[in-house]
CSV table of C-alpha atoms in Angstrom, one decimal:
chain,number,residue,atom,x,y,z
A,701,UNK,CA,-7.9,-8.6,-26.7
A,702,UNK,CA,-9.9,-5.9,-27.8
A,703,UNK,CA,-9.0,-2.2,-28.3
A,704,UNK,CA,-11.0,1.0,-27.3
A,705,UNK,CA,-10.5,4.1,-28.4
A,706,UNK,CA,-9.9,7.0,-25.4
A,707,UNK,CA,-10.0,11.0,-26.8
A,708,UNK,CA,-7.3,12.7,-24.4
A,709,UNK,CA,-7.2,16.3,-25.8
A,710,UNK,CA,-6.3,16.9,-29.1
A,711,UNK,CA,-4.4,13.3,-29.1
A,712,UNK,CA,-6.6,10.1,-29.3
A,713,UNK,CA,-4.8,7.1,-27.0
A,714,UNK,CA,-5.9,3.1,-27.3
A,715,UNK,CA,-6.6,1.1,-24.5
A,716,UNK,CA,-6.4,-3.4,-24.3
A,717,UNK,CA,-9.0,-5.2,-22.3
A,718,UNK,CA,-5.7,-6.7,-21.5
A,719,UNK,CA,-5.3,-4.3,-18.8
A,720,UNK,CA,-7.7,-5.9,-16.4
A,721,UNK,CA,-5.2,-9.0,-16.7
A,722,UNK,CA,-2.4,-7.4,-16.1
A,723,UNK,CA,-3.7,-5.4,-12.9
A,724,UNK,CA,-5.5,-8.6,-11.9
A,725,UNK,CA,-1.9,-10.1,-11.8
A,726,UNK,CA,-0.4,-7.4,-9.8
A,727,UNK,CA,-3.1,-7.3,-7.7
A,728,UNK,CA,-2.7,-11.5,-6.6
A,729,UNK,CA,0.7,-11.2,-5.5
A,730,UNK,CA,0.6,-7.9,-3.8
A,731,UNK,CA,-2.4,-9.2,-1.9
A,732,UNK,CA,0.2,-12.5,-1.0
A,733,UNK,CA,2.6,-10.4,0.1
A,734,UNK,CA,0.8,-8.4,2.6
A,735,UNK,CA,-0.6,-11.7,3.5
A,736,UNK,CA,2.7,-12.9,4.7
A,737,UNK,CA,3.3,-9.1,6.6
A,738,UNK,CA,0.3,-9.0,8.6
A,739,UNK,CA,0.2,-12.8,9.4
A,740,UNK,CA,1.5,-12.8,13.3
A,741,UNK,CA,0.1,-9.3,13.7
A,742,UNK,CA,-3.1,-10.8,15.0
A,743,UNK,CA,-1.7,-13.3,17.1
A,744,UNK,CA,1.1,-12.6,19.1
A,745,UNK,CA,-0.1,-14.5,22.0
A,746,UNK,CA,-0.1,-17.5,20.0
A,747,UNK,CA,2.8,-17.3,18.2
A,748,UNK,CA,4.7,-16.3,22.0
A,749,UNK,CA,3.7,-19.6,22.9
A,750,UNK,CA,4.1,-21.5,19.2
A,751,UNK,CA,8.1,-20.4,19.1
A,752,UNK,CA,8.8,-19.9,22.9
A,753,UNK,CA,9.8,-16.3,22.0
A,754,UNK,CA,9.4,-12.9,23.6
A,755,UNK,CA,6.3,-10.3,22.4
A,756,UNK,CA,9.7,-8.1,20.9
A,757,UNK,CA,10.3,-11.1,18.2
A,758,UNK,CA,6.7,-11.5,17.4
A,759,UNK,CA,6.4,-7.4,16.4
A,760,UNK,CA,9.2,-8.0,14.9
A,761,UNK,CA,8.5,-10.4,12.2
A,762,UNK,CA,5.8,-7.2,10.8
A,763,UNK,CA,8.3,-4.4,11.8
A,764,UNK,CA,10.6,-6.1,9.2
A,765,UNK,CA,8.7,-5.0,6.5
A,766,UNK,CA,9.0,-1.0,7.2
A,767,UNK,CA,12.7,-1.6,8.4
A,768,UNK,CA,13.6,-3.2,4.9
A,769,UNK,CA,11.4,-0.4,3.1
A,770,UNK,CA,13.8,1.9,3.7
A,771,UNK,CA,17.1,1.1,2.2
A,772,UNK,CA,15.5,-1.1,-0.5
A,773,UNK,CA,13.2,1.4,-1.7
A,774,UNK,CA,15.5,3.2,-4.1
A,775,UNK,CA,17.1,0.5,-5.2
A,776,UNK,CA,13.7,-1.2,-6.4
A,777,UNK,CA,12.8,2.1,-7.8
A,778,UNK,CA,15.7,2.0,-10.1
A,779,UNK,CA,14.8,-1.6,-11.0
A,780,UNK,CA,11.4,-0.8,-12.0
A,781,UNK,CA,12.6,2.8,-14.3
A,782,UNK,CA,15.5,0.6,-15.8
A,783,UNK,CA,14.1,-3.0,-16.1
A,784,UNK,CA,10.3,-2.1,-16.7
A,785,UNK,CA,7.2,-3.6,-14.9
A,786,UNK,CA,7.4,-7.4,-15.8
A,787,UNK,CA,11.3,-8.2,-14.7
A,788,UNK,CA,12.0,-4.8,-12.5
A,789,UNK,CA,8.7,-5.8,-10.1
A,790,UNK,CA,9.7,-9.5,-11.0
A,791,UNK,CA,12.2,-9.0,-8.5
A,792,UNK,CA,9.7,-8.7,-5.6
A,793,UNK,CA,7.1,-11.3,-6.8
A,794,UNK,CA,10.0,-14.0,-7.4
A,795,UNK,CA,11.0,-12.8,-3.1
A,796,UNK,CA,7.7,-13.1,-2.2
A,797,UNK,CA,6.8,-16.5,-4.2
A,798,UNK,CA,9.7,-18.0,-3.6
A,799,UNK,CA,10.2,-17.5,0.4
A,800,UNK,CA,6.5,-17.2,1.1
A,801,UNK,CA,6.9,-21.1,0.4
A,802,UNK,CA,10.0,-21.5,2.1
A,803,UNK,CA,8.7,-19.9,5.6
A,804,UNK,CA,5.5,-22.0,5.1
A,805,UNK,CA,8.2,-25.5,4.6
A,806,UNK,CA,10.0,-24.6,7.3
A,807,UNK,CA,7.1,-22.8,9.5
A,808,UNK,CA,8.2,-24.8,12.7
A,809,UNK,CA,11.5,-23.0,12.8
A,810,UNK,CA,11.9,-20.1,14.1
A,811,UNK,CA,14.9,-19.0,12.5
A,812,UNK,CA,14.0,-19.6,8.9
A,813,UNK,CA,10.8,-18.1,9.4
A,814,UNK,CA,12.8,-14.7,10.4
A,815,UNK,CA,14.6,-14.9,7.0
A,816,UNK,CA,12.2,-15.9,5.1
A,817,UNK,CA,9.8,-13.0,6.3
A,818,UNK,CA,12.9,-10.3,6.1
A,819,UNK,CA,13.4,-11.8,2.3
A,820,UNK,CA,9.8,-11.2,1.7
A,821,UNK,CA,9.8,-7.7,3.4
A,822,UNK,CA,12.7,-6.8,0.9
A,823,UNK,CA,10.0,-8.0,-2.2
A,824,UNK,CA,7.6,-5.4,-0.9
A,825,UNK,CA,8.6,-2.1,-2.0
A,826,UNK,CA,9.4,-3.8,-5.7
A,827,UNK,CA,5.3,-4.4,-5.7
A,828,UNK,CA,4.0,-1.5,-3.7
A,829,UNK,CA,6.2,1.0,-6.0
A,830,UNK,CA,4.6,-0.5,-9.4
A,831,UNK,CA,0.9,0.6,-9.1
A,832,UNK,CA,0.8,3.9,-9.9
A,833,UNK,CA,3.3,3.0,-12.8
A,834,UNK,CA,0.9,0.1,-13.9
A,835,UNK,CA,-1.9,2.5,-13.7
A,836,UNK,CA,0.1,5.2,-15.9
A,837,UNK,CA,1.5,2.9,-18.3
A,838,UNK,CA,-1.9,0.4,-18.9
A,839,UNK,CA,-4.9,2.7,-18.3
A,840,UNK,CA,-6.5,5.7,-19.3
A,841,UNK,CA,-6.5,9.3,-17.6
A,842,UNK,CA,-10.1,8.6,-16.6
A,843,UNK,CA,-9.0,5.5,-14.5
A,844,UNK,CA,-5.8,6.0,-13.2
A,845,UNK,CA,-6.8,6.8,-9.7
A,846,UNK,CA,-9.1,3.9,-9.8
A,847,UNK,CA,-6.5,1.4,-11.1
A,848,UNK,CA,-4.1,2.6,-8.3
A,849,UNK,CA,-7.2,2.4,-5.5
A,850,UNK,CA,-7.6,-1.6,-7.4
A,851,UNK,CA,-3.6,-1.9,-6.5
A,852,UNK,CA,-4.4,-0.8,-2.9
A,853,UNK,CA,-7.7,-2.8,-2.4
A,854,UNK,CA,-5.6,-5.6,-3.3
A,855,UNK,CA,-3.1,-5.2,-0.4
A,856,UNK,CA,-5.8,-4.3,2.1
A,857,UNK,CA,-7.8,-7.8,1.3
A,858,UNK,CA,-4.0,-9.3,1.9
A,859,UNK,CA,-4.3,-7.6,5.4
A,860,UNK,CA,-7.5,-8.8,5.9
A,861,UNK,CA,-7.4,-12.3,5.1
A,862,UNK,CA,-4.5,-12.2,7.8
A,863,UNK,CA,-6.4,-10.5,10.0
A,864,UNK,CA,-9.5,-13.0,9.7
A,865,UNK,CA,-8.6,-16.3,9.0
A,866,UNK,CA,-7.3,-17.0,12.7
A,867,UNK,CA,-10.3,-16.4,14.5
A,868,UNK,CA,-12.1,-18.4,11.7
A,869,UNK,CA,-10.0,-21.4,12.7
A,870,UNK,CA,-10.6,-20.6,16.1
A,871,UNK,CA,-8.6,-21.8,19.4
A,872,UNK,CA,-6.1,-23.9,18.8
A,873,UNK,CA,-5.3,-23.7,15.1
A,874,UNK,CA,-2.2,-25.2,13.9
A,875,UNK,CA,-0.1,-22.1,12.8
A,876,UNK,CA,2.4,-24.4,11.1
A,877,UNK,CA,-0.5,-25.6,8.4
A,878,UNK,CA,-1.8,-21.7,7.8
A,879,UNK,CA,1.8,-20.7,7.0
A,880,UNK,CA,2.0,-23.3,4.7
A,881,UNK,CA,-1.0,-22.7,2.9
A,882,UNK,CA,-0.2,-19.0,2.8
A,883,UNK,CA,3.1,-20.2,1.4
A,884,UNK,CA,1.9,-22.4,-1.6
A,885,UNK,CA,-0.9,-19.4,-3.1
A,886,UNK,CA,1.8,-17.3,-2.6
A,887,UNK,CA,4.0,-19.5,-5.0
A,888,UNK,CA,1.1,-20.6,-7.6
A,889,UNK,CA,0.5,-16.3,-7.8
A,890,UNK,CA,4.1,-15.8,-9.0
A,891,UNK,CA,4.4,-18.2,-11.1
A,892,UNK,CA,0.8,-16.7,-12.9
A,893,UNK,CA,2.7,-13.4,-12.7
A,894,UNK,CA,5.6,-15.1,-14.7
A,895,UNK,CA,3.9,-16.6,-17.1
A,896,UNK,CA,1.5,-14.0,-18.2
A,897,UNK,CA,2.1,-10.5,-17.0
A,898,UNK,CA,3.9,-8.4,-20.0
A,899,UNK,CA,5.9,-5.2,-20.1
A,900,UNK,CA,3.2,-2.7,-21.6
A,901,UNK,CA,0.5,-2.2,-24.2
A,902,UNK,CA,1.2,-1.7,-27.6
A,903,UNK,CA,-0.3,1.7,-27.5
A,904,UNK,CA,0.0,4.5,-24.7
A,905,UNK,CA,-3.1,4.3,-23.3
A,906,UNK,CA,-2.8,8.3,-21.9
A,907,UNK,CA,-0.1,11.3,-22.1
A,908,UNK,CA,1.6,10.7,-18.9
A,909,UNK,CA,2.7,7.2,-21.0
A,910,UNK,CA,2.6,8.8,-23.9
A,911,UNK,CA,6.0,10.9,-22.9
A,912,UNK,CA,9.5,9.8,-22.3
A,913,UNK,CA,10.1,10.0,-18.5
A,914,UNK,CA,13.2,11.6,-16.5
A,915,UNK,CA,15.6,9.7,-15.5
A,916,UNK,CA,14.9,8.1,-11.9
A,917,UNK,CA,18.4,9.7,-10.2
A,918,UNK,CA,17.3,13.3,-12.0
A,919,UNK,CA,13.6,12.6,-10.5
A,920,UNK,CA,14.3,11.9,-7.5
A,921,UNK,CA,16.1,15.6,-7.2
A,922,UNK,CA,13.7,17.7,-8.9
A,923,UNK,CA,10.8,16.2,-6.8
A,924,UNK,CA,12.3,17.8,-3.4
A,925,UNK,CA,11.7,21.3,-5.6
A,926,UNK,CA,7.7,20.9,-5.7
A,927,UNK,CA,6.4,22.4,-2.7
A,928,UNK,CA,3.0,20.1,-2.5
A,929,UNK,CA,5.1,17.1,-2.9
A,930,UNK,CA,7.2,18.0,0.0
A,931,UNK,CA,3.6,18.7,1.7
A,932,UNK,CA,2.5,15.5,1.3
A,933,UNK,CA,5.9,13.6,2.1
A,934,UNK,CA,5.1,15.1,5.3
A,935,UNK,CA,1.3,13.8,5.2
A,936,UNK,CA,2.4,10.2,4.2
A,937,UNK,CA,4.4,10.4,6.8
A,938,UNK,CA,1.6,10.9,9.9
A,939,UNK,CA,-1.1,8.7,8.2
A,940,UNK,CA,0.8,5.7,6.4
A,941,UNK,CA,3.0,5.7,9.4
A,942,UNK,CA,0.0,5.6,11.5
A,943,UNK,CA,-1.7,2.5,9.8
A,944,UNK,CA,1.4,1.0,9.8
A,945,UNK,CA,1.7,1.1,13.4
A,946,UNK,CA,-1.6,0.4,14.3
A,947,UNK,CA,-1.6,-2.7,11.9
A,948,UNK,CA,1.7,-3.7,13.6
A,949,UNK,CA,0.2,-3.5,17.2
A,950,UNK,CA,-3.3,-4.1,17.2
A,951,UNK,CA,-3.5,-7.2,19.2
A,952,UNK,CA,-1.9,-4.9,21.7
A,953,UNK,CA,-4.0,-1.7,21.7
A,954,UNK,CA,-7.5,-2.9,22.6
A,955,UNK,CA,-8.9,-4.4,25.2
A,956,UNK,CA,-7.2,-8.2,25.3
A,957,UNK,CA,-10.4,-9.5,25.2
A,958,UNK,CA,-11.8,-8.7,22.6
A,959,UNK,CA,-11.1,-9.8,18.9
A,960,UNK,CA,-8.5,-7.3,17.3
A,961,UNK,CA,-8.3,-9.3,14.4
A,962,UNK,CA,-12.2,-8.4,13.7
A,963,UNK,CA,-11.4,-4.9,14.5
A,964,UNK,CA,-8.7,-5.0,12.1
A,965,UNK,CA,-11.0,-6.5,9.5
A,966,UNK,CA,-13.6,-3.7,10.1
A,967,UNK,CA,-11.0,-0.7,9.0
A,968,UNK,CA,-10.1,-3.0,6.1
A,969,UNK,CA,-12.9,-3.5,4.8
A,970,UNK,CA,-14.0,0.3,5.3
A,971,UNK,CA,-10.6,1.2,3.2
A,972,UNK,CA,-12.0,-1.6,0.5
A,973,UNK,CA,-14.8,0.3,-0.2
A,974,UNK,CA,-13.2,3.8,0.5
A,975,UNK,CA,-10.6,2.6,-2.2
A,976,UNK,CA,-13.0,1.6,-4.7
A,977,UNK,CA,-15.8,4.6,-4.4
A,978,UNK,CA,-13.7,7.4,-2.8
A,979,UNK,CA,-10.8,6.7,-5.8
A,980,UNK,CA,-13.7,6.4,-8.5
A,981,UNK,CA,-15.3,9.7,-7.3
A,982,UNK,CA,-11.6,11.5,-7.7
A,983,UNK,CA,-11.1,10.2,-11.2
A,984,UNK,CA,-14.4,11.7,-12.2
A,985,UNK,CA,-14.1,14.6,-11.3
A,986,UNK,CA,-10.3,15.0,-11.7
A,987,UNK,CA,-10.2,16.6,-7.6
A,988,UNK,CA,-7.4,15.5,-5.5
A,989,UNK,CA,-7.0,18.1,-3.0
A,990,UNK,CA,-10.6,17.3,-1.0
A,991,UNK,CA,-10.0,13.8,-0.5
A,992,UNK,CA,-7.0,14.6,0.8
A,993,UNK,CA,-8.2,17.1,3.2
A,994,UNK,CA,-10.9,14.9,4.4
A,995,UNK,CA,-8.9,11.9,5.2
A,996,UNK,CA,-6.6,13.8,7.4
A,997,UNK,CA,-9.4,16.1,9.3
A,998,UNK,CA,-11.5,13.1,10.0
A,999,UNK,CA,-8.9,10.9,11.5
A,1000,UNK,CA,-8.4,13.2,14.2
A,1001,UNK,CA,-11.5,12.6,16.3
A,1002,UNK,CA,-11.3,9.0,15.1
A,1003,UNK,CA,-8.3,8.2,16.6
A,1004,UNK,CA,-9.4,10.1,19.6
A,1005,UNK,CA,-12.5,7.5,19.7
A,1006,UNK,CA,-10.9,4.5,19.1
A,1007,UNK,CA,-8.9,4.9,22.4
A,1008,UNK,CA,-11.9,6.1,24.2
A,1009,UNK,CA,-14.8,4.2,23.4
A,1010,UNK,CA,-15.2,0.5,25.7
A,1011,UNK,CA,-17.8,-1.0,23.3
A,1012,UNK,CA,-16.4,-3.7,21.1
A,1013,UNK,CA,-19.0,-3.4,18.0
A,1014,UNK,CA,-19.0,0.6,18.5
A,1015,UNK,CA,-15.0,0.4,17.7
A,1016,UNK,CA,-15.7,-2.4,15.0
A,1017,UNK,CA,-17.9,0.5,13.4
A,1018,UNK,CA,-15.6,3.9,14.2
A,1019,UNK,CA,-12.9,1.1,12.2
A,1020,UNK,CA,-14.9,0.9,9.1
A,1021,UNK,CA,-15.4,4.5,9.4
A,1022,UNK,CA,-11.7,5.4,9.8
A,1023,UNK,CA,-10.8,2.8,7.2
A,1024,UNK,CA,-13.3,4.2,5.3
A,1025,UNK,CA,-11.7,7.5,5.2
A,1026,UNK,CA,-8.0,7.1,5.6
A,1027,UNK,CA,-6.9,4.2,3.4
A,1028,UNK,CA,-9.1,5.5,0.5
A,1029,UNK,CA,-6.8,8.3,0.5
A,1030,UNK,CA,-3.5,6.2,-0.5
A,1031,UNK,CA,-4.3,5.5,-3.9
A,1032,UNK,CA,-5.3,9.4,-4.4
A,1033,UNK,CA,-2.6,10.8,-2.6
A,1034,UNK,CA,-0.5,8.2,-5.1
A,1035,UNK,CA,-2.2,9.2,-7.7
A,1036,UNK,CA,-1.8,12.9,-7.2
A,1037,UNK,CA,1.8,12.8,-6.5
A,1038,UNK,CA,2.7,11.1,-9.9
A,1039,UNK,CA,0.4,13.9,-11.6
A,1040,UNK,CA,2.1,16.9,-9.6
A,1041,UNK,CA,6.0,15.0,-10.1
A,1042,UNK,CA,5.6,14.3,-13.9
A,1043,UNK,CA,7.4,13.5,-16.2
A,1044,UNK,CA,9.7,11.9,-13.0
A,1045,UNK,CA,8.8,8.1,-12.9
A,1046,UNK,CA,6.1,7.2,-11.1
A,1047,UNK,CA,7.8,4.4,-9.0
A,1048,UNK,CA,10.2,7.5,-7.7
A,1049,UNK,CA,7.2,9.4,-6.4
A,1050,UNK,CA,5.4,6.6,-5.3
A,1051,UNK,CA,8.7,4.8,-3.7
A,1052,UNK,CA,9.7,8.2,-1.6
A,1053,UNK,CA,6.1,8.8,0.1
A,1054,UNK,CA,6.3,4.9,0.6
A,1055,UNK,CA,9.0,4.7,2.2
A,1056,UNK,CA,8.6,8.1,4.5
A,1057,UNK,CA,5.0,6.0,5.9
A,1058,UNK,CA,7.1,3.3,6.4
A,1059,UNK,CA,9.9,5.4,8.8
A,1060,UNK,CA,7.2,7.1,10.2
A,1061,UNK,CA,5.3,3.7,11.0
A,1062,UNK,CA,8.6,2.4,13.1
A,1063,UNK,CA,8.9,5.7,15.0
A,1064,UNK,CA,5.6,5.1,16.1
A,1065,UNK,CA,5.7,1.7,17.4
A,1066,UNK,CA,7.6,3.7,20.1
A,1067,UNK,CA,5.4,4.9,21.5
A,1068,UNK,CA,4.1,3.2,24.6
A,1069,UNK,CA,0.5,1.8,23.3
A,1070,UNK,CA,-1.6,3.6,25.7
A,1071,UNK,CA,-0.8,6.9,24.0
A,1072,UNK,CA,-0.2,5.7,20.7
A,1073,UNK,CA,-3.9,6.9,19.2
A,1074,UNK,CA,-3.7,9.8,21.2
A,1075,UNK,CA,-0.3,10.7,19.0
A,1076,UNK,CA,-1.5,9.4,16.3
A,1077,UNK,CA,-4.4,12.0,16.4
A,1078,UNK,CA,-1.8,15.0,17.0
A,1079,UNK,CA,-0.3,14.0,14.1
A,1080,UNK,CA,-3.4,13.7,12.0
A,1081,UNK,CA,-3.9,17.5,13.0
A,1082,UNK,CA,-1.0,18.5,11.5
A,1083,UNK,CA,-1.7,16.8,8.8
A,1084,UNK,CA,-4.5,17.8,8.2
A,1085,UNK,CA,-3.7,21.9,8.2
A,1086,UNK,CA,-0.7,21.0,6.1
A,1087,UNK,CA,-3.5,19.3,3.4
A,1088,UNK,CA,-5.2,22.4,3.0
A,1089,UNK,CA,-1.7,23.9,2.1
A,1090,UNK,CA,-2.0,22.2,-1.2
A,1091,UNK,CA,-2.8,23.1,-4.9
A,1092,UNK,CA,-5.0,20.7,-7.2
A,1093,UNK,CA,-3.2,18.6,-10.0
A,1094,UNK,CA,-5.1,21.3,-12.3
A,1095,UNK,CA,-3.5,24.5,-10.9
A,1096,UNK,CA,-0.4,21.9,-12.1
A,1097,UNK,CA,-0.8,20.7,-15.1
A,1098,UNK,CA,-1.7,24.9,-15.8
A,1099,UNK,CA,1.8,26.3,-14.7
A,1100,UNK,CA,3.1,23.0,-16.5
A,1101,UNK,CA,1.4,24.2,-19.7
A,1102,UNK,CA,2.6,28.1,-19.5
């Protein structure tokens, strides 16, 4: 593959065209993975009747992704600092191959599809914690944010296909058959990962990779020092943990007649492009802080109009505009965390806020849905005063340098 000179400073780093391949790679399996999270989320009803289960089962099968977050997130963050980004993430995309197809085999089963989903929900931190690590160790300063918002964009067209696909098939779709199918790209995108994914270029491609990085345990410690990071903990917390839940329930919280999955598509597809122009804007002009800020003030009256508003293709729209806002936000907020943290690994930063969305998501499925987006807007108020708390990753890497 070719190579490209990139001036950083005084010190000139190399960049492969190889990158795109490797982010490509990471970007197909995390997008399976979500895949297999958000499947039942929008169809409970069906999947009630398919298993002759209660609604609590159903939820379930999508809560199991934030419950297993939590105690598996350090552990994967170890694996990826000690084992690196081909056989540390392996670990996830062998989980999420491997018992995708499994669950899809076995889709009439109720049982085995529990497992299954739980072993798959375990694979997830090992590929969510990777992409700001992928984007520090493969691309240059200019497009790390971007690289990360790829990552993201991948995961959010995993939740979209989920969210889609069933009304395409319309009534009476044989669940059993899309599990399956789910199940065999799911297998055909690890192996691809297996084969061709590699550790890291053969040059650093910017400083943060040009540097040795602290040990993950000593990390993990220093990180509660830096007063932003513990500011955005706490913001990762209300707005990760409120996509979470609303993902998780959204055939519940609108009108049963109308098509949540669509609704569900629209904020998708407004994070999708968020992600892509919103993290591109951020890169170029090295600003972290105002994204930030904007995502949390905006969600407030959002949330506020979601629950108020009785017009289907009005809420389809105030979706793509929340989407829009909010999800673009992740890879930035990512992004800005490993800048703020260095030199602690990225996957320690990136695990910790992760896995403080994912407990905030389960405390939130709580709450009884008619209030949930009214909560959920509280929240994002807080949030949002806390954002304007924080200092730019310049004012960091300044105090860094002195």
């Amino acid at each position: 593959m070719g190579e490209k000179i990139v001036s950083s400073s005084p010190t000139e780093y190399k960049t492969t065209k190889f990158r795109f391949v490797e982010l490509i790679l990471f970007m197909f399996i995390g997008l399976m993975n979500q895949v297999i999270w958000v499947s039942f989320s929008p169809i409970v009803v069906e999947s009630k009747a398919f298993y002759g289960v209660s609604e609590f089962w159903i939820v379930f099968l999508a809560a199991s992704y934030m419950v297993a977050y939590i105690p598996v997130n350090f552990p994967a963050c170890w694996m990826i600092d000690k084992y690196g980004l081909k056989w540390g993430v392996g670990v996830g995309v062998i989980l999420t191959g491997l018992f995708g197809l499994i669950r899809g085999i076995f889709a009439a089963n109720f049982v085995i599809v529990v497992i299954s989903q739980i072993m798959c929900a375990i694979g997830q931190p090992f590929l969510l914690n990777s992409f700001t690590k992928l984007a520090s160790t493969w691309f240059p300063e200019k497009e790390k944010a971007t690289a990360s918002g790829l990552g993201t964009i991948a995961t959010l067209i995993g939740a979209i296909v989920a969210m889609l696909v069933p009304g395409m098939l319309g009534e009476g779709f044989d669940i059993g058959k899309l599990l399956l199918w789910y199940g065999i790209i799911s297998f055909v995108s690890m192996g691809l990962f297996l084969i061709f994914a590699k550790e890291k270029p053969e040059f650093a491609p910017n400083p943060y990779a040009d540097k040795t990085k602290a040990l993950a345990t000593k990390g993990t410690k220093d990180l509660f020092k830096i007063k932003d990071f513990n500011l955005l903990l706490l913001m990762l917390f209300f707005g990760l943990g409120a996509f979470n839940a609303i993902t998780t329930k959204i055939d519940l919280i609108f009108d049963p007649t109308w098509d949540s999955g669509l609704i569900g598509g629209f904020m998708i597809i407004g994070g999708i492009f968020g992600a892509i122009i919103l993290s591109g804007i951020s890169d170029a002009k090295h600003k972290r802080k105002i994204f930030i800020n904007i995502a949390m003030m905006s969600a407030v009256p959002l949330c506020i109009l979601l629950a108020i508003i009785n017009t289907f293709w009005i809420v389809c729209a105030i979706g793509f505009i929340f989407g829009f806002l909010l999800v673009s936000c992740l890879p930035v907020g990512l992004t800005y965390a490993a800048e703020i943290t260095y030199p602690a690994p990225e996957e320690t930063s990136n695990g910790l806020l992760m896995v403080l969305g994912q407990i905030g998501g389960l405390l939130l499925l709580i709450v009884p849905v008619d209030f949930l987006m009214y909560v959920v807007a509280g929240l994002f108020l807080i949030g949002g005063i806390l954002s304007f708390l924080i200092e730019d990753t310049d004012v960091h890497e300044k105090r860094r340098l002195q």
